[in-house]
Coordinates of C-alpha atoms in Angstrom, one line a residue:
M1 CA 12.6 7.7 -20.2
E2 CA 11.2 5.5 -17.4
Q3 CA 12.9 2.3 -16.4
S4 CA 11.1 -1.1 -16.6
E5 CA 10.5 -2.9 -13.4
T6 CA 12.9 -5.6 -14.5
E7 CA 15.7 -2.9 -14.9
L8 CA 15.1 -1.5 -11.4
M9 CA 15.2 -4.9 -9.8
L10 CA 18.5 -5.5 -11.5
K11 CA 19.7 -2.2 -9.7
G12 CA 18.7 -3.3 -6.4
Y13 CA 15.0 -1.7 -6.2
G14 CA 12.1 -3.8 -4.7
L15 CA 8.7 -3.4 -4.4
T16 CA 7.7 -1.2 -1.4
T17 CA 4.1 -1.1 0.1
A18 CA 3.3 1.7 2.4
E19 CA 0.2 2.5 4.4
F20 CA -0.5 5.9 5.5
F21 CA -3.0 6.7 8.4
Y22 CA -4.0 10.4 8.3
H23 CA -6.4 12.6 10.0
M24 CA -9.1 13.9 7.9
P25 CA -9.0 17.8 7.8
D26 CA -12.5 18.4 8.8
Y27 CA -13.0 15.5 11.3
I28 CA -9.8 15.4 13.0
H29 CA -10.9 12.6 15.1
V30 CA -11.5 10.3 12.1
L31 CA -8.4 8.3 10.7
N32 CA -8.4 7.3 7.1
T33 CA -5.7 5.2 5.1
F34 CA -3.9 5.3 1.9
V35 CA -1.8 2.7 0.4
W36 CA 1.1 3.5 -1.7
Q37 CA 3.3 1.4 -3.9
D38 CA 6.4 2.0 -6.0
Y39 CA 9.8 0.5 -6.5
D40 CA 12.6 1.7 -4.0
L41 CA 15.9 1.1 -2.5
A42 CA 15.8 -0.5 0.9
P43 CA 17.1 0.4 3.5
D44 CA 17.2 4.2 2.8
H45 CA 13.7 4.3 0.9
P46 CA 14.3 7.6 -1.0
K47 CA 11.1 7.6 -3.1
L48 CA 9.2 6.9 0.2
F49 CA 10.6 9.6 2.0
K50 CA 10.2 12.0 -0.9
F51 CA 6.5 11.1 -1.0
V52 CA 6.3 11.6 2.8
E53 CA 7.8 15.0 2.4
F54 CA 5.3 15.7 -0.3
W55 CA 2.5 14.8 1.8
Q56 CA 3.6 17.0 4.6
R57 CA 4.1 20.0 2.2
E58 CA 1.0 19.6 -0.2
I59 CA -1.9 17.5 1.6
E60 CA -4.1 19.0 4.2
G61 CA -4.8 15.8 6.2
P62 CA -1.9 15.6 8.9
L63 CA -0.3 12.2 9.0
H64 CA -0.8 10.2 12.1
S65 CA 1.7 7.2 11.1
V66 CA 3.0 5.2 8.4
R67 CA 3.8 1.5 8.2
F68 CA 5.8 -0.1 5.2
T69 CA 7.3 -3.2 4.0
H70 CA 9.7 -4.0 1.2
R71 CA 10.5 -7.1 -0.7
K72 CA 13.7 -7.5 1.1
M73 CA 12.1 -7.5 4.4
I74 CA 9.8 -10.5 3.6
S75 CA 11.6 -12.8 1.3
P76 CA 15.2 -14.2 0.9
G77 CA 17.3 -11.8 -1.3
E78 CA 19.3 -14.6 -3.0
W79 CA 18.9 -17.2 -6.0
R80 CA 20.7 -20.7 -6.2
N81 CA 21.2 -22.5 -9.1
V82 CA 19.9 -26.2 -9.1
V83 CA 22.6 -28.5 -10.6
G84 CA 20.7 -31.7 -10.5
E85 CA 17.6 -33.5 -9.6
F86 CA 17.1 -36.4 -7.6
R87 CA 13.8 -38.9 -7.6
L88 CA 13.0 -41.3 -5.1
N89 CA 10.5 -44.1 -5.6

């Protein structure tokens, strides 16, 4: 059974977005892009690297480059509890 997004986030997973640049098989000088998103573990990114291995094994278009970001790379990874509220007039 697949886990919910909340369950994955509680286990340390975060949304990873990757942009793949690849050469078209018939037009090697043309670059195309493909965007991939999944919940993955930083900093090792096992799902991302598994997908890259799949691409290299099964897809005809050779990869040029991949750029990616993870939730932990663009946002603070901590929560703080607010214990009070102050109002100034």
